[in-house]
Coordinates of N, CA and C and ligand atoms in Angstrom, one line a residue:
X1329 N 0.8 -1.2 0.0 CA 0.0 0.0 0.0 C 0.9 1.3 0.0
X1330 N 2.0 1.6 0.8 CA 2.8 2.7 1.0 C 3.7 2.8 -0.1
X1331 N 4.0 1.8 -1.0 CA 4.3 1.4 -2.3 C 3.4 2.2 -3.5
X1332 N 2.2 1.7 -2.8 CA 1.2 2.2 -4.4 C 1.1 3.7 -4.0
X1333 N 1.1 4.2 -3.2 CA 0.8 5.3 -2.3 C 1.6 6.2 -2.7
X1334 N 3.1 6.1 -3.0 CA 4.4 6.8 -3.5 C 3.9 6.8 -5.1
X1335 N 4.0 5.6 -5.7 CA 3.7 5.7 -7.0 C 2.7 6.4 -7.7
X1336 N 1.5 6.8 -6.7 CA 0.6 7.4 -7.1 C 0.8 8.9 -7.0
X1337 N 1.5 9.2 -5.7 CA 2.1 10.3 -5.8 C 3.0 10.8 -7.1
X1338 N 3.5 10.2 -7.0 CA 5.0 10.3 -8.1 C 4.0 10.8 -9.7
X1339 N 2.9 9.8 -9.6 CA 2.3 10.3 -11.0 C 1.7 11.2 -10.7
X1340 N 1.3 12.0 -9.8 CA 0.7 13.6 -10.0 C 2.2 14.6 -10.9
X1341 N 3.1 14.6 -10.2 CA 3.8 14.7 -10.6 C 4.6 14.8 -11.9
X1342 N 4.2 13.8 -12.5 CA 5.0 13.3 -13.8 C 3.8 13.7 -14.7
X1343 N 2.8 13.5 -14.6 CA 1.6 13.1 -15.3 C 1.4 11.8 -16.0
X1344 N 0.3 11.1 -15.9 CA 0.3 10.2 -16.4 C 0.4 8.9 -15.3
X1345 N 0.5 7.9 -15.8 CA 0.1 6.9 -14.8 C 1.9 6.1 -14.8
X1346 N 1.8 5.7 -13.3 CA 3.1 4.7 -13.3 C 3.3 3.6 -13.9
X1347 N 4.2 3.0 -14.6 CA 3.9 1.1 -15.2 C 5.3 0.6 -15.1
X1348 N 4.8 -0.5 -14.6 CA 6.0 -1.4 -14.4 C 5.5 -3.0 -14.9
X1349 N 6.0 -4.0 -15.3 CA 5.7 -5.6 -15.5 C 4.3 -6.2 -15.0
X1350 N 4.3 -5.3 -13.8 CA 2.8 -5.7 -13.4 C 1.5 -5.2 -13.2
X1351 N 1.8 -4.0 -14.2 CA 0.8 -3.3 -14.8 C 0.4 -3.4 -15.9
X1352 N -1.0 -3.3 -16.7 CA -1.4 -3.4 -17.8 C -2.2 -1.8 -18.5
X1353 N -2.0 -1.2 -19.3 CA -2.8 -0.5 -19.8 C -4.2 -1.1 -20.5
X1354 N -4.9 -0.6 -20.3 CA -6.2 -1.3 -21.2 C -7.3 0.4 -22.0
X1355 N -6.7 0.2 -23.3 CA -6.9 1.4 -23.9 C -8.5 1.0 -24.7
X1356 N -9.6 2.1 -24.3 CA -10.8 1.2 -24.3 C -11.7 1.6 -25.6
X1357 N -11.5 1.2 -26.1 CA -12.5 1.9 -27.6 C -12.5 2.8 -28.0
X1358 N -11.2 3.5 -28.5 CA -10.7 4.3 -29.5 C -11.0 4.2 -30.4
X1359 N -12.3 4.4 -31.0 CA -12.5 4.1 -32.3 C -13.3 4.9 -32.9
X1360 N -13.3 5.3 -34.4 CA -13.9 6.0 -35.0 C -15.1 6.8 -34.5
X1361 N -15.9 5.4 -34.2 CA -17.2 6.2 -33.8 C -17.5 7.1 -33.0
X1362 N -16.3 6.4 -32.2 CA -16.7 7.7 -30.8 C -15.2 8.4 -30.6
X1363 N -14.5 8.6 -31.5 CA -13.5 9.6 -31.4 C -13.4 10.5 -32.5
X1364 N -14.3 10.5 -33.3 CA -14.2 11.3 -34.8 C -15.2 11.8 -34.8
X1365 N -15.2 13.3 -35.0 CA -16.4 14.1 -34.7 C -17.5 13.3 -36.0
X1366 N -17.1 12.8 -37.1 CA -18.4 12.6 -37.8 C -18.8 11.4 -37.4
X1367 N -18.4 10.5 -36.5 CA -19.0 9.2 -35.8 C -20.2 9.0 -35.6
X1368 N -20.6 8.0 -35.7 CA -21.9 7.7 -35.2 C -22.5 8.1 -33.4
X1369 N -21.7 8.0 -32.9 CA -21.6 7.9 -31.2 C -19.9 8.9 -30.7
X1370 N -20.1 10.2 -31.9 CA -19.6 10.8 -31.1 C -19.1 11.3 -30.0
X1371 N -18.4 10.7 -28.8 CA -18.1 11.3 -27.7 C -17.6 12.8 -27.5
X1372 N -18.3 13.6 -27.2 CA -17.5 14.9 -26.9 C -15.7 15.0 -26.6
X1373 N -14.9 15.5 -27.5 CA -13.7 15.6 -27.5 C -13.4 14.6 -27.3
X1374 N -14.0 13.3 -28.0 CA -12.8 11.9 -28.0 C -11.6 12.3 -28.9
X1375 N -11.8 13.0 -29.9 CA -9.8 12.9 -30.4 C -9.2 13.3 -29.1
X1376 N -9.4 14.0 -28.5 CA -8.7 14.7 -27.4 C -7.7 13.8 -27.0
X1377 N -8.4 13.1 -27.0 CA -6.9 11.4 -25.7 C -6.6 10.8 -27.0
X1378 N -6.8 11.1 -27.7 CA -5.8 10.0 -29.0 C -4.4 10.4 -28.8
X1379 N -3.6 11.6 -28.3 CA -2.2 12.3 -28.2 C -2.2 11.5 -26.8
X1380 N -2.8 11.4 -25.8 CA -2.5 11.4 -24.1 C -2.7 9.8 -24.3
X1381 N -3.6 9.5 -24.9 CA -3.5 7.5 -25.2 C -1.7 7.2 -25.5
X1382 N -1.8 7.9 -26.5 CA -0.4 7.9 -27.4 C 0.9 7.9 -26.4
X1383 N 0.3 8.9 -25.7 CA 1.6 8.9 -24.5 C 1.6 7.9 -23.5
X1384 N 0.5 7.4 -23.4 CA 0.5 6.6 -22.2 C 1.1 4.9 -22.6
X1385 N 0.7 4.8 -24.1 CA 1.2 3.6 -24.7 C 2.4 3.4 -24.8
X1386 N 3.3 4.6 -25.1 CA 4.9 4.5 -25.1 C 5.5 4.3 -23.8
X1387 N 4.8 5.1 -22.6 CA 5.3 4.6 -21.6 C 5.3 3.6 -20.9
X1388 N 3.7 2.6 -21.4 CA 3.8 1.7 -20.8 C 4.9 0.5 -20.9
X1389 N 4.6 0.6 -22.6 CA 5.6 -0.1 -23.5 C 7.2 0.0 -22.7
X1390 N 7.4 0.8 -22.8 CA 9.0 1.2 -22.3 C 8.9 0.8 -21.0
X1391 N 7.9 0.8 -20.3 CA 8.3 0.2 -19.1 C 8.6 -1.5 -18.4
X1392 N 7.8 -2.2 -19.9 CA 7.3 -3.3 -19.8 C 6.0 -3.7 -19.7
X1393 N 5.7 -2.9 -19.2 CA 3.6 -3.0 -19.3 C 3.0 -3.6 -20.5
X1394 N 2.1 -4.6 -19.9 CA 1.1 -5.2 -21.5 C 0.1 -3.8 -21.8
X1395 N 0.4 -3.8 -22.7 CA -1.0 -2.8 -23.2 C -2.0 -3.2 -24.5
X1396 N -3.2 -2.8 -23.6 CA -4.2 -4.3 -24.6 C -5.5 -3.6 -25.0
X1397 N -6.2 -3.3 -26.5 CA -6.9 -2.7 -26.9 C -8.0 -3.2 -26.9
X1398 N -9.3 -2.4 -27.0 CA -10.8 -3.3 -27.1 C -11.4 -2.6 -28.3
X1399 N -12.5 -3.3 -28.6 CA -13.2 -2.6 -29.7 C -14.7 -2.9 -29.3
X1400 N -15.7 -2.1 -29.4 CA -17.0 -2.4 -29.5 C -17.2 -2.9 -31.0
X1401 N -18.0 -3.8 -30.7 CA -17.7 -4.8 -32.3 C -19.4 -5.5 -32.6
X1402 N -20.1 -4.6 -32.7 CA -21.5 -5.1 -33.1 C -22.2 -5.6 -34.4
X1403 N -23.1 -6.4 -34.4 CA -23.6 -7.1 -35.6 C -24.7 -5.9 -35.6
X1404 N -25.1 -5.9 -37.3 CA -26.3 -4.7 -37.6 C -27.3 -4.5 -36.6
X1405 N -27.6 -5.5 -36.5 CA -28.9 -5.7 -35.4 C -28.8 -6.4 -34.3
X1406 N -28.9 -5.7 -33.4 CA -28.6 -5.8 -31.9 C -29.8 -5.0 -30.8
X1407 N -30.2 -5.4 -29.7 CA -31.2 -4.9 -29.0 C -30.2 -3.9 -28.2
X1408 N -28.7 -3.3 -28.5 CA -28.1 -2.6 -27.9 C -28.6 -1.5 -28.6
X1409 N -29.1 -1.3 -29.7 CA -29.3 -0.3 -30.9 C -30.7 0.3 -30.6
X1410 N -31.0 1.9 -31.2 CA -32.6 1.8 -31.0 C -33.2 1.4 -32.1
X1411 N -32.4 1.2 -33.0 CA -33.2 0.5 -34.1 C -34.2 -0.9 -33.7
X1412 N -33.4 -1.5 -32.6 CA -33.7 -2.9 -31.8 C -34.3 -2.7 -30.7
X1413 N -34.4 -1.3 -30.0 CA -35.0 -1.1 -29.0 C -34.3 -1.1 -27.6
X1414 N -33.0 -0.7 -28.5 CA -32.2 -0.6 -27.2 C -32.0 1.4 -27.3
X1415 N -30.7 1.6 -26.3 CA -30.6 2.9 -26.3 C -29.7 4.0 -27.6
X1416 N -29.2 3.4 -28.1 CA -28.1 4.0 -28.8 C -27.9 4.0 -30.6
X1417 N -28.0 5.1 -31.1 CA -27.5 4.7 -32.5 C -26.8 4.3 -32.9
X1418 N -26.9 3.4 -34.1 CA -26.1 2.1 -34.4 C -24.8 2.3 -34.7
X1419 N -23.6 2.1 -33.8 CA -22.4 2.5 -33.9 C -21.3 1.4 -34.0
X1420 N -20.5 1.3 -34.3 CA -19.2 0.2 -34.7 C -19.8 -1.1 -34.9
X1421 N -20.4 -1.2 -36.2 CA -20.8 -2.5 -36.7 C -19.4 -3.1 -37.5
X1422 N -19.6 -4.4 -36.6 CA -18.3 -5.3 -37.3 C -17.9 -4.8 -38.4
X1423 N -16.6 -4.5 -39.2 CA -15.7 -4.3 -40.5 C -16.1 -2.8 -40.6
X1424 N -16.6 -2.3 -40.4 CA -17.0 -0.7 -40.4 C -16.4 0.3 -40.4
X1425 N -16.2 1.2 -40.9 CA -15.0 2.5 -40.8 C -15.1 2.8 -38.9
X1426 N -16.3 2.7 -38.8 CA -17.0 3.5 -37.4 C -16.2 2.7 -36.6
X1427 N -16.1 1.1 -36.6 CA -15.6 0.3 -35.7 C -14.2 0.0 -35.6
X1428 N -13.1 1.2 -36.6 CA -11.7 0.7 -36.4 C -11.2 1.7 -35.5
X1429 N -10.2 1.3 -34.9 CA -9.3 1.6 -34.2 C -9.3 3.6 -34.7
X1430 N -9.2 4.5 -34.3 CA -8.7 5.8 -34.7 C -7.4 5.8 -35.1
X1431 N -7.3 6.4 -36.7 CA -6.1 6.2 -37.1 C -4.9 7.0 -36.6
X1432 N -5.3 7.6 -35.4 CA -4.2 8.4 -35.0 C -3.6 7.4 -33.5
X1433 N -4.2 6.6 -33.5 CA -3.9 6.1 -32.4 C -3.0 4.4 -32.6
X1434 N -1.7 4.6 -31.9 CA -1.0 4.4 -32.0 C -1.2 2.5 -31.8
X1435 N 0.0 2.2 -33.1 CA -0.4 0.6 -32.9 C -0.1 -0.3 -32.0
X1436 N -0.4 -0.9 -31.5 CA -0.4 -2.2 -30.3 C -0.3 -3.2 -30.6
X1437 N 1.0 -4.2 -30.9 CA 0.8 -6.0 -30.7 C -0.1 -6.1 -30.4
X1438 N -0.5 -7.7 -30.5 CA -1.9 -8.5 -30.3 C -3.5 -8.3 -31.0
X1439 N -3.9 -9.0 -30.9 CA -5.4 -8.4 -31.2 C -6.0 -7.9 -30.1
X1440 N -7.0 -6.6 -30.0 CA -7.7 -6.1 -29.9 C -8.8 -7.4 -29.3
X1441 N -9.2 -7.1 -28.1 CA -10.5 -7.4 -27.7 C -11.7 -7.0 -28.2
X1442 N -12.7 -8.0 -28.7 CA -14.0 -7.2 -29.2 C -14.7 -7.9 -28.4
X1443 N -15.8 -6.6 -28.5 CA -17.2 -6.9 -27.7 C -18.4 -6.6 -27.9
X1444 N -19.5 -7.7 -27.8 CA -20.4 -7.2 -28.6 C -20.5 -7.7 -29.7
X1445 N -19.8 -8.7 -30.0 CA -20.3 -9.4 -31.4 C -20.8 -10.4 -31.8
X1446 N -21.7 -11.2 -30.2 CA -23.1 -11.9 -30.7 C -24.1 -11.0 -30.1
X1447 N -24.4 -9.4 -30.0 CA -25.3 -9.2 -30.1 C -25.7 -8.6 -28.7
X1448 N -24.9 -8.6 -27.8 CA -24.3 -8.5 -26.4 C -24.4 -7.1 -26.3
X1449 N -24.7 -6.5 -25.3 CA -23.7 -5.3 -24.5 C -22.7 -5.8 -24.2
X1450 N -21.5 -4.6 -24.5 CA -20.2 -4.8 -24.2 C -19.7 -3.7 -23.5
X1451 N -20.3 -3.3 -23.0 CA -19.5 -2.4 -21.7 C -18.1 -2.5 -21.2
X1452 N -17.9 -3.5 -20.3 CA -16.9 -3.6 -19.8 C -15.9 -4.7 -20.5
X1453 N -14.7 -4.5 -20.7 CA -13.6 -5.0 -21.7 C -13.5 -6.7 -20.9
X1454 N -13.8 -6.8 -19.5 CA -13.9 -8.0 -18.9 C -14.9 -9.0 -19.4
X1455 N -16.2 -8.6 -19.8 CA -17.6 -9.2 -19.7 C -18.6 -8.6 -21.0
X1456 N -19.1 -9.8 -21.3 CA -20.4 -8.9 -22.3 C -21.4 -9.5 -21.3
X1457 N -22.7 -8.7 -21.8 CA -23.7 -9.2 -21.3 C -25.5 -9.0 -22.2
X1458 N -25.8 -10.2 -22.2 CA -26.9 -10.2 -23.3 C -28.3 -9.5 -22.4
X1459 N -28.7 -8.0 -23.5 CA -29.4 -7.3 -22.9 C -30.8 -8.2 -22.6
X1460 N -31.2 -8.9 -22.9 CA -32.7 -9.9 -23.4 C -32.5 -10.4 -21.8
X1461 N -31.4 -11.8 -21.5 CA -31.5 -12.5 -20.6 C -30.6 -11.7 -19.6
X1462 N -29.9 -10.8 -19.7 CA -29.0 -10.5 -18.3 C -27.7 -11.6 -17.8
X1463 N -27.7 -12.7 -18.8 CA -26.8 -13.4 -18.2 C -24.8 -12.8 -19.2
X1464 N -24.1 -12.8 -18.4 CA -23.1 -12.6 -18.6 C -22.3 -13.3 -19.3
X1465 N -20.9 -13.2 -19.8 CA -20.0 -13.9 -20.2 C -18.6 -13.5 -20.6
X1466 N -17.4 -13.9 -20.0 CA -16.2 -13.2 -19.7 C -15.8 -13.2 -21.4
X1467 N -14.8 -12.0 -21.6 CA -13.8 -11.7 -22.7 C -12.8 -12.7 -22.4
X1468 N -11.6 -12.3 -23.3 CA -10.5 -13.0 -22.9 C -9.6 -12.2 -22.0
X1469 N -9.9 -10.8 -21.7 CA -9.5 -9.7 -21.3 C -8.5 -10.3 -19.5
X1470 N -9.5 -10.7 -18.8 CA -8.9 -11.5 -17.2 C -7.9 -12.7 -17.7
X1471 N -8.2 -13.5 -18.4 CA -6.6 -14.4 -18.7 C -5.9 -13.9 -19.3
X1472 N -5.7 -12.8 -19.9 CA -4.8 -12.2 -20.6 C -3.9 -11.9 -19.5
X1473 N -4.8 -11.1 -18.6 CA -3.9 -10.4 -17.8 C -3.3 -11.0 -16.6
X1474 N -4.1 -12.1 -16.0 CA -3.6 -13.8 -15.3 C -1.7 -13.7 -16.0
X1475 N -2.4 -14.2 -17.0 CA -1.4 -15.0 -17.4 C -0.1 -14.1 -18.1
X1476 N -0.4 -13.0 -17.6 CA 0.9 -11.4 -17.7 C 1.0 -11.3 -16.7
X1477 N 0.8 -12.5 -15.7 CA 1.4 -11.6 -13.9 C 0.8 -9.9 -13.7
X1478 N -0.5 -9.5 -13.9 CA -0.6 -8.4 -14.1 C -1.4 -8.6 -12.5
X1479 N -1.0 -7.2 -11.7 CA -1.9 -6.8 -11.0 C -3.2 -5.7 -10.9
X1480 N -2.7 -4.8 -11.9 CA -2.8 -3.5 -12.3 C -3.5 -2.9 -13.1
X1481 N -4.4 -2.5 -13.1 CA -4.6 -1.8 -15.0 C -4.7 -0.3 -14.3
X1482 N -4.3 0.3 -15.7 CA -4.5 2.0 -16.3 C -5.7 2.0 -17.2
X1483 N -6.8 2.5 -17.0 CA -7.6 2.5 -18.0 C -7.9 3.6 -18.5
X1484 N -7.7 3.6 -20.0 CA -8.1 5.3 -20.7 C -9.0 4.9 -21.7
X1485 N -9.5 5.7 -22.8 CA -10.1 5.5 -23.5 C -11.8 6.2 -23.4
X1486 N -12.6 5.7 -24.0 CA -14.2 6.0 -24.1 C -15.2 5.0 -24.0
X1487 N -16.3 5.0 -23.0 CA -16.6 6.2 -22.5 C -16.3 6.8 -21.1
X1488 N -16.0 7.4 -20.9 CA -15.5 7.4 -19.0 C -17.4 7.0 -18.3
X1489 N -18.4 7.3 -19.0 CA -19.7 7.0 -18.3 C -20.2 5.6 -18.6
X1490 N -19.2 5.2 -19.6 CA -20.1 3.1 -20.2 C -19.0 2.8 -19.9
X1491 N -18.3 2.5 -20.8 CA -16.9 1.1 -21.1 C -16.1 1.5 -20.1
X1492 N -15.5 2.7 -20.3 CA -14.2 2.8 -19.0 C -14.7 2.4 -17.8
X1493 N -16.4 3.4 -17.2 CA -16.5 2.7 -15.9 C -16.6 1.5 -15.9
X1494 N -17.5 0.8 -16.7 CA -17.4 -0.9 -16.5 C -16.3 -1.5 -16.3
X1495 N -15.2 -1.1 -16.8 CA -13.9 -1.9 -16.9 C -13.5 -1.4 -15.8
X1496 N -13.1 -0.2 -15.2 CA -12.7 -0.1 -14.0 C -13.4 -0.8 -12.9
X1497 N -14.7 -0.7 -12.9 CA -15.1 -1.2 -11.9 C -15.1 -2.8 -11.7
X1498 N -15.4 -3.1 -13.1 CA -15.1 -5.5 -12.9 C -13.1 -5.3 -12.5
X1499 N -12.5 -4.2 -12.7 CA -11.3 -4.5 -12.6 C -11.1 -4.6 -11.1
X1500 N -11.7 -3.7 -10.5 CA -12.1 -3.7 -8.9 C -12.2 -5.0 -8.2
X1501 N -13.7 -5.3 -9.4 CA -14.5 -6.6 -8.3 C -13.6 -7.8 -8.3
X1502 N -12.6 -8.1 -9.5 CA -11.7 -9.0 -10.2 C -10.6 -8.9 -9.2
X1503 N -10.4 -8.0 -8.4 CA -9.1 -7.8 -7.0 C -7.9 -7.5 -8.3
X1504 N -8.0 -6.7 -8.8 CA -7.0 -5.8 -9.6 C -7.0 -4.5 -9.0
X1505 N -5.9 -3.7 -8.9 CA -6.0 -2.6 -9.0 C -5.9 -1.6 -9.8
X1506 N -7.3 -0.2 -9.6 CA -7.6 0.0 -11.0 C -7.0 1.5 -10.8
X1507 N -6.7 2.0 -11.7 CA -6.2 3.7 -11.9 C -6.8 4.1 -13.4
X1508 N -7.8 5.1 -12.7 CA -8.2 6.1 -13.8 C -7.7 7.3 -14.6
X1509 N -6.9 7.4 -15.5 CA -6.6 8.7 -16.0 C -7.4 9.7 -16.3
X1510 N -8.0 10.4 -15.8 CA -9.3 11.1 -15.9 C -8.8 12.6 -17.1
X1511 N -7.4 12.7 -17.5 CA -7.3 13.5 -18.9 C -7.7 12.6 -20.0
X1512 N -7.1 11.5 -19.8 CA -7.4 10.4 -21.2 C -8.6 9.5 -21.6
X1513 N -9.6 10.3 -20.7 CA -10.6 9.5 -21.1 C -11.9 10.9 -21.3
X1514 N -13.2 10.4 -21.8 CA -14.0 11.6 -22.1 C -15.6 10.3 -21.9
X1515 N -16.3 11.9 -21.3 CA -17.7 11.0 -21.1 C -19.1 10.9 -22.5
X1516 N -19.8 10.3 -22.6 CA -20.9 10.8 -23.3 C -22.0 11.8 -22.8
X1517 N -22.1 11.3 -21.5 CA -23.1 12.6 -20.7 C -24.4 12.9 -21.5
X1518 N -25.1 11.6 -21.6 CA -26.5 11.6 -22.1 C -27.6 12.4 -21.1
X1519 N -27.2 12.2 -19.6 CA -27.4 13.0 -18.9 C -26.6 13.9 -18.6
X1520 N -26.8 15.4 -18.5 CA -25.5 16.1 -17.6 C -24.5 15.6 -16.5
X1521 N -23.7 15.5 -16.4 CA -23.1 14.8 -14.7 C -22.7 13.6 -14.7
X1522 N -23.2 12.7 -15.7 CA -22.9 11.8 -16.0 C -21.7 11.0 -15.7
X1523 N -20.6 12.0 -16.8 CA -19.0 11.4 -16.2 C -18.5 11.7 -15.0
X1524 N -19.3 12.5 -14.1 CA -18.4 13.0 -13.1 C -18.8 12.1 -12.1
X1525 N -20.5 11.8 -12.3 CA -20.5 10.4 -11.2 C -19.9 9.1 -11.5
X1526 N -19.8 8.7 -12.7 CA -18.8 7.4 -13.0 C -18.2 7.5 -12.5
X1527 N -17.3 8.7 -12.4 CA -15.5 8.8 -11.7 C -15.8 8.6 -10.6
X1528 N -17.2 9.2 -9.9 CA -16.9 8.6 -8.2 C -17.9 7.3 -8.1
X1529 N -18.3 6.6 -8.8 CA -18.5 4.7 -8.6 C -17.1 4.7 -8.7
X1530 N -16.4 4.7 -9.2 CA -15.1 3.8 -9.4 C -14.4 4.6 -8.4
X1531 N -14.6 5.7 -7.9 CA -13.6 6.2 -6.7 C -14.2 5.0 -5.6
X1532 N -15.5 5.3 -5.7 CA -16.0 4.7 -4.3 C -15.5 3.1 -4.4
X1533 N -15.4 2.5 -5.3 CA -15.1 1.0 -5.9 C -13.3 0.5 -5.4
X1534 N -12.8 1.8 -5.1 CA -11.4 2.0 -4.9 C -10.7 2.2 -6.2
X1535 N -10.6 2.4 -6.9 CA -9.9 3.3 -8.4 C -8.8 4.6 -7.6
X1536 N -8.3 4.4 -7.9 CA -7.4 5.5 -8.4 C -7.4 6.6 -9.3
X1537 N -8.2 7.8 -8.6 CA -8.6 8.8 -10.3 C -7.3 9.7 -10.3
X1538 N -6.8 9.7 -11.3 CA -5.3 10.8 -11.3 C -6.0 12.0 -12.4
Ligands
VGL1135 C1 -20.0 2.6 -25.4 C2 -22.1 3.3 -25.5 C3 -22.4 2.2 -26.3 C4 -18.6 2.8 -24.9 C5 -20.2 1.5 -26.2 O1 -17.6 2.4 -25.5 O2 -18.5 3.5 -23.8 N1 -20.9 3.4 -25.1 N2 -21.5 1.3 -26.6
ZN1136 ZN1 -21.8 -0.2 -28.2

């Protein structure tokens, strides 16, 4: 604890998050849709973290840190959509300009975790979950990180009010320890206030907001 306590200090400091072997970055749906103002599900100022992603990927990299990308990865028709009767216009449909990666955002070994491509909500990079029955089902996202000796994640990306909180917070329930970059990430804010109460679920969850 007096460990993470220094380190956390030290990144006010530096800016940006600390990484060492047993931390993981998990850079959360940088993708067209919601970082390109003509997106479908434009997030307010998603380019914004495509430069501070950028930075945080070099550092992790150089420090040894796994750093591991997701994608919201939907089929046409999905009850996540309101076309289906869910909430949202239909945004990063599998192979889709909407659904790639933002081309300013820097490349990553491995593949990319997708979520959401039987039809699922994909919120959190850990779990999808089928809006119909409520029943869940893990990514590959937790053995990844198992099996990287990882304790740690840095989570940036979009949205700080859907995916990031989700992911922070299973990163919690999962007994990882989670650290929020609160420059590198942006909310949707369908309601006003939106991102600012996510940031305190995941404070209250124990997160780390820098
Ligand atoms: C997201 C809304 C719908 C996200 C994904 O990546 O935060 N938000 N699908
Ligand atoms: Zn989605």
């Amino acid at each position: 604890m007096a460990e993470d306590a220094r380190k956390d200090a030290r990144d006010l400091h530096t800016a940006g998050a600390a990484y060492d072997p047993t931390t993981a970055l998990v850079v959360v749906d940088v993708q067209n849709d919601f970082a390109d103002p003509r997106g479908a599900l434009y997030v307010p100022g998603g380019e914004e973290v495509v430069p501070l992603v950028n930075r945080e990927i070099d550092r992790a990299l150089g420090a040894g840190a796994l750093v591991v990308c997701t994608q919201d990865w939907h089929p046409e028709r999905t009850p996540h959509f309101q076309t289906d009767g869910g909430i949202w216009p239909v945004h990063c449909v599998a192979g889709t300009w909407g659904a790639e990666l933002h081309p300013g955002l820097r490349a990553v070994a491995g593949e990319p975790i997708r979520k959401g491509s039987g039809g699922e909500d994909g919120y959190s990079a850990f779990s999808v979950r089928d809006p119909t029955s409520g029943a869940t089902a893990p990514t590959r996202l937790e053995r990844v990180l198992r099996e990287g000796g990882v304790r740690r994640v840095v989570v940036v990306g979009l949205a700080t009010d859907y995916c990031v909180a989700e992911t922070a917070l299973d990163a919690r329930r999962l007994g990882f320890e989670a650290v929020v970059l609160t420059e590198a990430v942006r909310a949707v804010n369908l309601q006003p206030g939106d991102g600012d109460r996510a940031i305190e679920r995941m404070r209250a969850a124990g997160a780390t907001i820098i």
